mmCIF file with all atom_site columns, C-alpha atoms and ligand atoms in Angstrom:
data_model
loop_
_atom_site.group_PDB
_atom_site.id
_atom_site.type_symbol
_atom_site.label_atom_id
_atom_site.label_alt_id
_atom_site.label_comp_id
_atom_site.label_asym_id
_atom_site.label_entity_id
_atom_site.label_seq_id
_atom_site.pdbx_PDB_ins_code
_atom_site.Cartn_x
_atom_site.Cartn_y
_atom_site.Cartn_z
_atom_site.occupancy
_atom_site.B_iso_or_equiv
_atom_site.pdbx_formal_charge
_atom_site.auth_seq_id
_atom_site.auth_comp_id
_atom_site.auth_asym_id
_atom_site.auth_atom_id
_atom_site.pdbx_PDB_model_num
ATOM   1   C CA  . UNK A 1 1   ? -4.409  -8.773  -2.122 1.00 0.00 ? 1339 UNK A CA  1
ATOM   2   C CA  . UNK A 1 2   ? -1.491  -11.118 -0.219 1.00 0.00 ? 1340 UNK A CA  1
ATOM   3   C CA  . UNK A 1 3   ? -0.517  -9.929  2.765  1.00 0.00 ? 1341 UNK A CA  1
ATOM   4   C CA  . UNK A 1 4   ? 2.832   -12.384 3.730  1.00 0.00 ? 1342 UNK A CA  1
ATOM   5   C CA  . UNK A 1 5   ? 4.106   -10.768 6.656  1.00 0.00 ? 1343 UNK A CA  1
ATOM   6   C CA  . UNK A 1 6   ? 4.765   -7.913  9.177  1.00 0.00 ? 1344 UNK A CA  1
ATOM   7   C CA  . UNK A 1 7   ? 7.868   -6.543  7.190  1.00 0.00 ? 1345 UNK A CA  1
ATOM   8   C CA  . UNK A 1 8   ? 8.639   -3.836  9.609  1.00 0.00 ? 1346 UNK A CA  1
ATOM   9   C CA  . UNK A 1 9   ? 7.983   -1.645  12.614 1.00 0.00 ? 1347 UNK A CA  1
ATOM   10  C CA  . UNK A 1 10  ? 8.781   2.191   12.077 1.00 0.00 ? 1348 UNK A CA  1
ATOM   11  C CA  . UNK A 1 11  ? 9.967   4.231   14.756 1.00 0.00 ? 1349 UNK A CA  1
ATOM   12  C CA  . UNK A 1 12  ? 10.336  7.694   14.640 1.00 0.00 ? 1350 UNK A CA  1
ATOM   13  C CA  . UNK A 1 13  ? 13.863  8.781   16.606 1.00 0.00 ? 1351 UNK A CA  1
ATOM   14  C CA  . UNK A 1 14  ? 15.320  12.289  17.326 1.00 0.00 ? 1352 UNK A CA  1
ATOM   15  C CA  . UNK A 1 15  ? 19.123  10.788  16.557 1.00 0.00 ? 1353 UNK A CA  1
ATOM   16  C CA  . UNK A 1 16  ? 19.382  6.888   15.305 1.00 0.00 ? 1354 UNK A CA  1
ATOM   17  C CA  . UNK A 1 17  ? 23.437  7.511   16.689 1.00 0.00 ? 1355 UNK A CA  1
ATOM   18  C CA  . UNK A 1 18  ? 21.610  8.166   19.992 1.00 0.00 ? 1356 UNK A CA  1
ATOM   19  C CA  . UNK A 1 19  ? 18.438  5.838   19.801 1.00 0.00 ? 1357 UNK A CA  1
ATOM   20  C CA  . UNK A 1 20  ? 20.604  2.443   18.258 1.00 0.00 ? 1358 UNK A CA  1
ATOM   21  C CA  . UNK A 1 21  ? 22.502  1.654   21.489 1.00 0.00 ? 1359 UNK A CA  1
ATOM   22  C CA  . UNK A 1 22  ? 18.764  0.417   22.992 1.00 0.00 ? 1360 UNK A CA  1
ATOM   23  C CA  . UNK A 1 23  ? 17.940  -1.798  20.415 1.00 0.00 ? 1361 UNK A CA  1
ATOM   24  C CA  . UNK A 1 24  ? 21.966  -3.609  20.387 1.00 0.00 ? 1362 UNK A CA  1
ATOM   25  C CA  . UNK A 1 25  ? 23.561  -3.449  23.560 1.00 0.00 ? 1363 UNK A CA  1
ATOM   26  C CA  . UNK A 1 26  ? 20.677  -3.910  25.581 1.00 0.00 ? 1364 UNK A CA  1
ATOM   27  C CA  . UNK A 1 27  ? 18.468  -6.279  22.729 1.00 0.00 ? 1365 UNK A CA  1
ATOM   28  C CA  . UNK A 1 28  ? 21.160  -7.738  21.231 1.00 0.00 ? 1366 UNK A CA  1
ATOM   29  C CA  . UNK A 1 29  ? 19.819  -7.316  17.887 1.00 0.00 ? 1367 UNK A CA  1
ATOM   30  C CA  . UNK A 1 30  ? 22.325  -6.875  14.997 1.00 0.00 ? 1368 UNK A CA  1
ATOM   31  C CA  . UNK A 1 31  ? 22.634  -3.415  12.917 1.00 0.00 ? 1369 UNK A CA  1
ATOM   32  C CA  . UNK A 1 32  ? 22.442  -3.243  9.439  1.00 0.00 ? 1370 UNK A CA  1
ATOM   33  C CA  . UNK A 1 33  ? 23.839  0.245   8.737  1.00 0.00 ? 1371 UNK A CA  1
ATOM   34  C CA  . UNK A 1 34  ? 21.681  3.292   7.671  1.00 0.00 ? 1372 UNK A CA  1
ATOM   35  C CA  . UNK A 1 35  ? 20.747  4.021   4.956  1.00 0.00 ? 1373 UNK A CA  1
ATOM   36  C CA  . UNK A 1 36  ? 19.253  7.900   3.202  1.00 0.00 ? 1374 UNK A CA  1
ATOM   37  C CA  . UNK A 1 37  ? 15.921  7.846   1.194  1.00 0.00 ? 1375 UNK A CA  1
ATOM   38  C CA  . UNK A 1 38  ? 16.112  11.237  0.180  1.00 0.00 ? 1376 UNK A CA  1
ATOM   39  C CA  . UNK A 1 39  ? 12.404  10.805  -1.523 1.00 0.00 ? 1377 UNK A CA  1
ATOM   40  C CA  . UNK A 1 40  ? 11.148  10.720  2.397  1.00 0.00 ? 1378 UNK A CA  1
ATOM   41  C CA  . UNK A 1 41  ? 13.372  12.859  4.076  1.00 0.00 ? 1379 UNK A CA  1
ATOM   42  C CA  . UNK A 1 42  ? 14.737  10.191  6.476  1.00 0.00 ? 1380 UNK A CA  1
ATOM   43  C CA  . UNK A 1 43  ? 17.435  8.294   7.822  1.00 0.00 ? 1381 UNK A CA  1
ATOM   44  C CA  . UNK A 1 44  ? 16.839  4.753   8.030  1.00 0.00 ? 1382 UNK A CA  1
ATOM   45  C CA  . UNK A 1 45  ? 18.247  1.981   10.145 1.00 0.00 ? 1383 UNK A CA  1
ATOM   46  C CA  . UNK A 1 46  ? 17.166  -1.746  10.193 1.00 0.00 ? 1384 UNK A CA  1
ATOM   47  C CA  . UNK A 1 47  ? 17.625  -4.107  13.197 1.00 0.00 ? 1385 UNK A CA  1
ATOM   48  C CA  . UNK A 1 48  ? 16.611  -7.325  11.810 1.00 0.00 ? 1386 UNK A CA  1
ATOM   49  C CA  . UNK A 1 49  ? 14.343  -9.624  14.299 1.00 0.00 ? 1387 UNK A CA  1
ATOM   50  C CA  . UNK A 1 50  ? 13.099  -12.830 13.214 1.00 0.00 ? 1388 UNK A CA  1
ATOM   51  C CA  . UNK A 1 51  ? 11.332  -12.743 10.042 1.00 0.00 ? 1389 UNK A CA  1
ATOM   52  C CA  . UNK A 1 52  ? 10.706  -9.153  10.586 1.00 0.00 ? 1390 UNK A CA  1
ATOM   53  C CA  . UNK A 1 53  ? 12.904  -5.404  11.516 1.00 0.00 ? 1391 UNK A CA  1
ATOM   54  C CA  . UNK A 1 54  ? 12.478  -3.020  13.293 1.00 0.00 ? 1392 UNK A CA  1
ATOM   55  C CA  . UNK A 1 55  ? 13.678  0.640   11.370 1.00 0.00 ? 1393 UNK A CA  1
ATOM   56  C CA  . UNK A 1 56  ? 14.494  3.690   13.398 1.00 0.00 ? 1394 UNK A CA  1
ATOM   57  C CA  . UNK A 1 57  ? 13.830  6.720   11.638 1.00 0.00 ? 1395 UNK A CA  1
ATOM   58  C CA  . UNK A 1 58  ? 15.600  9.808   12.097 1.00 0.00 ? 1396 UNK A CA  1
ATOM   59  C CA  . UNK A 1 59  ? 14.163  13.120  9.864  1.00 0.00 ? 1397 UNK A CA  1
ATOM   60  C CA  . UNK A 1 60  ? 16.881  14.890  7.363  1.00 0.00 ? 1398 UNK A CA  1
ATOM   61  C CA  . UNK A 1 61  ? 14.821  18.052  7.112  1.00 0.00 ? 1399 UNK A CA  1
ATOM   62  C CA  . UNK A 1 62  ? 12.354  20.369  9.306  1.00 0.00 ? 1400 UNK A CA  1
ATOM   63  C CA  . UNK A 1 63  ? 9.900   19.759  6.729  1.00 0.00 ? 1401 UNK A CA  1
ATOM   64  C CA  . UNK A 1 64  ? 9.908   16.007  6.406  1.00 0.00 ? 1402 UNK A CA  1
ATOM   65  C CA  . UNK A 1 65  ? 7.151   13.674  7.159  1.00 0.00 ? 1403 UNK A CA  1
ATOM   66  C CA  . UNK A 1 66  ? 9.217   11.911  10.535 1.00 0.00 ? 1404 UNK A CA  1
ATOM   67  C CA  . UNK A 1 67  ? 10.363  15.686  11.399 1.00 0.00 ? 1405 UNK A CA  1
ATOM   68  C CA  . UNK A 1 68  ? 6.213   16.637  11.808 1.00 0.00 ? 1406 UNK A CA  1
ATOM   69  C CA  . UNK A 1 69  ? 5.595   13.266  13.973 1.00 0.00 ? 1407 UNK A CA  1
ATOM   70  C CA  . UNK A 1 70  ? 8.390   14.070  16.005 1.00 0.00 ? 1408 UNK A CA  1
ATOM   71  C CA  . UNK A 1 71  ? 7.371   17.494  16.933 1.00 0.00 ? 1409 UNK A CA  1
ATOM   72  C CA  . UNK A 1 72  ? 3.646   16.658  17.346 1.00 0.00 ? 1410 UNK A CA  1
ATOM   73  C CA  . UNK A 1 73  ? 4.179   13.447  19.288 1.00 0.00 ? 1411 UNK A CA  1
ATOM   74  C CA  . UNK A 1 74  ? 7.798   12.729  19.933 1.00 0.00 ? 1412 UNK A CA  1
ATOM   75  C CA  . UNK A 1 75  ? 9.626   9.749   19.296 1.00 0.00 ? 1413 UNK A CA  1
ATOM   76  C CA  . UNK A 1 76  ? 7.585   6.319   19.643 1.00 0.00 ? 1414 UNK A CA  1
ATOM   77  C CA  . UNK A 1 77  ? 5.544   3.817   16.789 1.00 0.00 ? 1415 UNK A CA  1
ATOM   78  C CA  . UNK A 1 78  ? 5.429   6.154   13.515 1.00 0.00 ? 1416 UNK A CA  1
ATOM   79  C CA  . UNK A 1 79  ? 4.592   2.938   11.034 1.00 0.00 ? 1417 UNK A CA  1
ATOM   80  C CA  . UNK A 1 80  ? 3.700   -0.392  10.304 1.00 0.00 ? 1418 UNK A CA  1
ATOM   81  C CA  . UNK A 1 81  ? 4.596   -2.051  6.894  1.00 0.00 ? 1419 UNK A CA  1
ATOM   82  C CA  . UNK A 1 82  ? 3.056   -5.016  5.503  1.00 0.00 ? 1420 UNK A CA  1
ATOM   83  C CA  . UNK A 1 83  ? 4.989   -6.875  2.775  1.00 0.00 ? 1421 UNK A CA  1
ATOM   84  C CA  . UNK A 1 84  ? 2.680   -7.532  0.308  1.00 0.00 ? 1422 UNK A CA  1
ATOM   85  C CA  . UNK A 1 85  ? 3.185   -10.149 -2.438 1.00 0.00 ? 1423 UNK A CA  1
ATOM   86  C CA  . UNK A 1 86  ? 1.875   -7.146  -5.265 1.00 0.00 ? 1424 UNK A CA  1
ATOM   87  C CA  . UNK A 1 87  ? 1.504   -3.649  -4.580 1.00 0.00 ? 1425 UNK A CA  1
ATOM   88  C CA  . UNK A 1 88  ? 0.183   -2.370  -7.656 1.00 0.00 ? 1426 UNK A CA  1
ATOM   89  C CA  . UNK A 1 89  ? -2.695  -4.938  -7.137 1.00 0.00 ? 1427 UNK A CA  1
ATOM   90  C CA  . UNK A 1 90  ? -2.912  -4.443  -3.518 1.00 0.00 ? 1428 UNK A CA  1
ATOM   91  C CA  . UNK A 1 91  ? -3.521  -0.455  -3.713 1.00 0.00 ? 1429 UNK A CA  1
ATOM   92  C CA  . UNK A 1 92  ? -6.299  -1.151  -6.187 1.00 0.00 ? 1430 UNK A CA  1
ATOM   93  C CA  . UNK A 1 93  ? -8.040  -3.342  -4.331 1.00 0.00 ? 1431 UNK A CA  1
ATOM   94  C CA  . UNK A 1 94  ? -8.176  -1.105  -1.783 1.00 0.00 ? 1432 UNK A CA  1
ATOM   95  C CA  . UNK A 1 95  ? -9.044  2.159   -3.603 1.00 0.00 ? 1433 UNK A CA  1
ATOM   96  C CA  . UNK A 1 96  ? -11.940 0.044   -4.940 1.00 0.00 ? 1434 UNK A CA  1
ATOM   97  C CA  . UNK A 1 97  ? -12.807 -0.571  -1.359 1.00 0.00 ? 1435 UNK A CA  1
ATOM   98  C CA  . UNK A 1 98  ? -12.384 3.179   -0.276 1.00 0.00 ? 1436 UNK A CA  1
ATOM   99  C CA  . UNK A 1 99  ? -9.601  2.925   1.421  1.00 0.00 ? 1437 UNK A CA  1
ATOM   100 C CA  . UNK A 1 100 ? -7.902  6.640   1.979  1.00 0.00 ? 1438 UNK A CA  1
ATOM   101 C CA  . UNK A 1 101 ? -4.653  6.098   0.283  1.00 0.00 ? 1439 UNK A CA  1
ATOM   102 C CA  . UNK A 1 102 ? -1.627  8.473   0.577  1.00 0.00 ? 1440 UNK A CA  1
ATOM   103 C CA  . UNK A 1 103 ? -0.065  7.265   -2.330 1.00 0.00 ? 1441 UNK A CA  1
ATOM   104 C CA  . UNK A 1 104 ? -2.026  5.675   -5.084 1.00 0.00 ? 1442 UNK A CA  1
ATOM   105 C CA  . UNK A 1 105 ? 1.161   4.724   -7.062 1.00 0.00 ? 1443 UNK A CA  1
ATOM   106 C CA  . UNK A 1 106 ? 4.165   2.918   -5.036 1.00 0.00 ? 1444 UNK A CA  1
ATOM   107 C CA  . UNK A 1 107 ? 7.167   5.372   -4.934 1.00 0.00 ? 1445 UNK A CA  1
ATOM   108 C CA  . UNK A 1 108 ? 10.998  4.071   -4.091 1.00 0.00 ? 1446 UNK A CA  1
ATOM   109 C CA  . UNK A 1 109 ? 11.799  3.160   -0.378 1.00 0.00 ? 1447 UNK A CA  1
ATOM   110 C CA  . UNK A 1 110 ? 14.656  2.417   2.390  1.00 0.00 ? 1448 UNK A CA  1
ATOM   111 C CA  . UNK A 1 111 ? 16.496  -1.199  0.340  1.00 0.00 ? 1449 UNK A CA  1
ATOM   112 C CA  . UNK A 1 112 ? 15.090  -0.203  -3.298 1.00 0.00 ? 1450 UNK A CA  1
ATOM   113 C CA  . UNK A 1 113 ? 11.960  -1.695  -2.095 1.00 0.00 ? 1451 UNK A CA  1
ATOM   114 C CA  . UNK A 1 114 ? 8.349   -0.136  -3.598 1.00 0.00 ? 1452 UNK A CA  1
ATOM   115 C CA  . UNK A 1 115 ? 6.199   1.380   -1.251 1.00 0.00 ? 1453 UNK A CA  1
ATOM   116 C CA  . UNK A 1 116 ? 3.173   3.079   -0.762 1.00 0.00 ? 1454 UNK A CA  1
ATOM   117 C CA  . UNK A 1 117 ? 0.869   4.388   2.554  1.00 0.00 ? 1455 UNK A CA  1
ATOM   118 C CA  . UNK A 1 118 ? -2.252  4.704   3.666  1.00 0.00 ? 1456 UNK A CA  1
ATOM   119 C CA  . UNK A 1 119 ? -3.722  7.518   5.376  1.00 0.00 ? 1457 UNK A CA  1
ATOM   120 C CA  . UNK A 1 120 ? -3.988  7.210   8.980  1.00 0.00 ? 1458 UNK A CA  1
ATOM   121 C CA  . UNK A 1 121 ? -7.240  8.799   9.533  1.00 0.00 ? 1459 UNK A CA  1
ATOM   122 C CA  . UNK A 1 122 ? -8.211  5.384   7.388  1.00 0.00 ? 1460 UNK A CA  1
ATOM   123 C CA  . UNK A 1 123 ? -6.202  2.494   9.811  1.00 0.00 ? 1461 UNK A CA  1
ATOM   124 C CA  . UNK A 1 124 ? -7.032  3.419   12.916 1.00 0.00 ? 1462 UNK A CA  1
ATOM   125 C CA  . UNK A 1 125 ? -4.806  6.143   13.846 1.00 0.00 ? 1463 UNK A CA  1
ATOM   126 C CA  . UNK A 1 126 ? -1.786  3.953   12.671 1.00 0.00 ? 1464 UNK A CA  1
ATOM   127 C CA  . UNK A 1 127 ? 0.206   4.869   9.644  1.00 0.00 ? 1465 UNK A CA  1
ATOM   128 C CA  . UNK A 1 128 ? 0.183   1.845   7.480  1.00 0.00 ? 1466 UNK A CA  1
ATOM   129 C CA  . UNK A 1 129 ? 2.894   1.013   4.513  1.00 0.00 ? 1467 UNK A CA  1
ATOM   130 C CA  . UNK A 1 130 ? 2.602   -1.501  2.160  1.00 0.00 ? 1468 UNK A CA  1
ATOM   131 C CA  . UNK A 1 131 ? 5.888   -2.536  0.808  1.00 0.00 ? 1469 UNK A CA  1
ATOM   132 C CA  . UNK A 1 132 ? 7.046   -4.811  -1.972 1.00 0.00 ? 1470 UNK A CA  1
ATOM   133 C CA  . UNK A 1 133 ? 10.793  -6.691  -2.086 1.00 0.00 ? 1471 UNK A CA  1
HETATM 134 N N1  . LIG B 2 .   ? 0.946   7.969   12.581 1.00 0.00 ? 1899 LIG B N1  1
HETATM 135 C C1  . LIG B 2 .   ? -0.305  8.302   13.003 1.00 0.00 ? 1899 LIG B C1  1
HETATM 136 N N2  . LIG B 2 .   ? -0.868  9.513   12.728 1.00 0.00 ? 1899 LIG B N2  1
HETATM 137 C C2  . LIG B 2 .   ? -0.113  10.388  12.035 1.00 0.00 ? 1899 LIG B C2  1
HETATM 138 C C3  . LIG B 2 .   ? 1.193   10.097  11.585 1.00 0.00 ? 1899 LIG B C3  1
HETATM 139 C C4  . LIG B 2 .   ? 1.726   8.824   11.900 1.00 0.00 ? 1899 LIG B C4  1
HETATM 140 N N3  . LIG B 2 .   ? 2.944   8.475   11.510 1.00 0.00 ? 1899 LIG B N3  1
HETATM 141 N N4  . LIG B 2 .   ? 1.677   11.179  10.926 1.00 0.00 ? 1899 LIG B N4  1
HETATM 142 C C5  . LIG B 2 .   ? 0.717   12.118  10.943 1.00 0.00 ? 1899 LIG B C5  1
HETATM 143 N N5  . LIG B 2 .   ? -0.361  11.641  11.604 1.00 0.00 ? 1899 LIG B N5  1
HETATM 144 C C6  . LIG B 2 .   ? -1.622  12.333  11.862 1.00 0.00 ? 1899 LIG B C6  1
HETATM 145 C C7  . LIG B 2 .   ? -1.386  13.644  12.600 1.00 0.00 ? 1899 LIG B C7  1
HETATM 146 O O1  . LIG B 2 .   ? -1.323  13.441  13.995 1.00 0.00 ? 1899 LIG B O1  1
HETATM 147 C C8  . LIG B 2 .   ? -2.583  14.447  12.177 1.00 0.00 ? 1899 LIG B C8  1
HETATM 148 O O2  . LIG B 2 .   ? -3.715  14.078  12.945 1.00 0.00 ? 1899 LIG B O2  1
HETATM 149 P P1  . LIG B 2 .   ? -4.723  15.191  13.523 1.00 0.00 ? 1899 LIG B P1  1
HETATM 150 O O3  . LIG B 2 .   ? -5.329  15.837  12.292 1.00 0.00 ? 1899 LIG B O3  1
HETATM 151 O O4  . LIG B 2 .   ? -5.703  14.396  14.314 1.00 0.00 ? 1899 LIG B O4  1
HETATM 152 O O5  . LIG B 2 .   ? -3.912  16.144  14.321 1.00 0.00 ? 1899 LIG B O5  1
HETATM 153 C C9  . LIG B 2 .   ? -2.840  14.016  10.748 1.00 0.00 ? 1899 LIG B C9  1
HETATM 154 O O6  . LIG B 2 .   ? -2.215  12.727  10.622 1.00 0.00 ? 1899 LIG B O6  1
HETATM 155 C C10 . LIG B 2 .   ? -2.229  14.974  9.741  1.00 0.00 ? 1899 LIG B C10 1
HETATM 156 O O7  . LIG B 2 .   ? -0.873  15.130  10.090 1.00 0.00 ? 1899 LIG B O7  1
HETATM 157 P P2  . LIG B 2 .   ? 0.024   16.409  9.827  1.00 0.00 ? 1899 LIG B P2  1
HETATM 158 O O8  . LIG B 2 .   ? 1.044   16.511  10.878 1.00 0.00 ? 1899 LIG B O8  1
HETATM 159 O O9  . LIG B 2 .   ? -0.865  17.609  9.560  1.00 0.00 ? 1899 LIG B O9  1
HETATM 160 O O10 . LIG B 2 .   ? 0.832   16.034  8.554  1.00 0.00 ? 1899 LIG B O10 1
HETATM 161 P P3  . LIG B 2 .   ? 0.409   15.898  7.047  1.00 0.00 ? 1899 LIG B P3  1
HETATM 162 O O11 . LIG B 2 .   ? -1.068  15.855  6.827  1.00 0.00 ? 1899 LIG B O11 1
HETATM 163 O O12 . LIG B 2 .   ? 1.199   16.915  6.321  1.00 0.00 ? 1899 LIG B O12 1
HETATM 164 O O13 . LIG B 2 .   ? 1.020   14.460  6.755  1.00 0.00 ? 1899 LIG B O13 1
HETATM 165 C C11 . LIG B 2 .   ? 0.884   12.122  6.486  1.00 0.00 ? 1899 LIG B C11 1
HETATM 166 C C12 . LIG B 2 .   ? 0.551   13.286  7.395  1.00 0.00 ? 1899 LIG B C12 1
HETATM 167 C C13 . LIG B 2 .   ? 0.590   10.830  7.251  1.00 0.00 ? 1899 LIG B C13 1
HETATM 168 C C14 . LIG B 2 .   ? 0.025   12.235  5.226  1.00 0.00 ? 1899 LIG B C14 1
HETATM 169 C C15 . LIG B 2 .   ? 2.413   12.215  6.111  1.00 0.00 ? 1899 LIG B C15 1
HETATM 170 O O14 . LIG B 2 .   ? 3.169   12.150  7.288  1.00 0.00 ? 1899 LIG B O14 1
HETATM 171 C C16 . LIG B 2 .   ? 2.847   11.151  5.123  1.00 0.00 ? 1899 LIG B C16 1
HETATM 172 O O15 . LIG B 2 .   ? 2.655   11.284  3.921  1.00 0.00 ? 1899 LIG B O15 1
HETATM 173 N N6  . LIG B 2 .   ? 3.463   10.053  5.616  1.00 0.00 ? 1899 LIG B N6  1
HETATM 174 C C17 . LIG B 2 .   ? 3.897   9.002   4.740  1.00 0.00 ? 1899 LIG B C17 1
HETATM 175 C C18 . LIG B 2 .   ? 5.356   9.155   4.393  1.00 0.00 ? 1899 LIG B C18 1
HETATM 176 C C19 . LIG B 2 .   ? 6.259   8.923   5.575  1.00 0.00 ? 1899 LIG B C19 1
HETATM 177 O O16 . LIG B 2 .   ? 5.838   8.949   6.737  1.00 0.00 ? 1899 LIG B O16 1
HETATM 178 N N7  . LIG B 2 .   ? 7.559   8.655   5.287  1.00 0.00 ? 1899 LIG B N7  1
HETATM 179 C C20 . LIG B 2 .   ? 8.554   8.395   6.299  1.00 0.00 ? 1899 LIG B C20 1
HETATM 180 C C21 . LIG B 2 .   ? 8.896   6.905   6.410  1.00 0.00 ? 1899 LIG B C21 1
HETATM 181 C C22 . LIG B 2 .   ? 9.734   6.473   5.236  1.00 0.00 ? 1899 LIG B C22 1
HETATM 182 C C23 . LIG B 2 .   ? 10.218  5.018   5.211  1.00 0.00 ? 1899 LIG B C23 1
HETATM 183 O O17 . LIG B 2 .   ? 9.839   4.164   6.029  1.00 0.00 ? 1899 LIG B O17 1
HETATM 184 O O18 . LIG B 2 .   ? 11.013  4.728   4.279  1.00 0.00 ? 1899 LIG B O18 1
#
């Protein structure tokens, strides 16, 4: 598998209306506009920096994966994403390696991008996504 870059950093927010001002006013980094995956139950915003984004992620149901995070932990680091150059290949390498995988087929993300994750009890404590653009 290709790994080509740190696509993005995920981070889990109670209100991204709330939570955006930080990362603009005081960072100076632009806003892209939010967008709904409806698949994940989240809210997505994008603050591009450098080669990479950050994406604040704010739950759309109780039930949601970001909703959980935010009621165990609170808001902080819920993700790191990889861009990888194919993530059909890349998930098979890794299920051949034993990797715990979340999803063992990519499913649709934030920007029509295919993604999949890996379980965190398998990274380290850190919930890893691959994603393909
Ligand atoms: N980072 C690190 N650990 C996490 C985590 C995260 N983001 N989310 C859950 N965990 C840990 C929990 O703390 C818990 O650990 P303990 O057993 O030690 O307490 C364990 O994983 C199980 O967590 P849970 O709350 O019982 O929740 P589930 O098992 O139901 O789900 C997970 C956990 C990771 C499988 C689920 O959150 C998931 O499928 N996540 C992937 C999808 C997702 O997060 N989508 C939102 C982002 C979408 C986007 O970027 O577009």
């Amino acid at each position: 598998m290709k790994i080509l870059k740190i696509d993005h950093i995920g981070i889990a927010v109670n209100s991204i209306e709330d939570g955006k001002n930080l990362w603009t006013d005081a960072l100076g980094l632009a806003f892209e506009g939010t967008e709904t995956v409806e698949e994940q139950k989240v809210t997505t915003a994008f603050f591009p920096v450098g080669e990479s984004e950050v994406e604040l992620l704010e739950s759309t149901a109780p039930d949601g994966p970001v909703a959980k995070f935010l009621e165990k932990k609170g808001a902080g680091v819920h993700h790191v994403a990889f861009r990888v150059e194919n993530i059909e290949e890349a998930l098979a390498e890794l299920k051949e390696k034993g990797i715990r995988l979340i999803d063992e087929k990519p499913r649709k993300g934030a920007g029509g991008a295919k993604i999949a994750f890996l379980h965190p009890k398998a990274t380290n404590g850190v919930l890893v996504e691959l994603c393909e653009k």
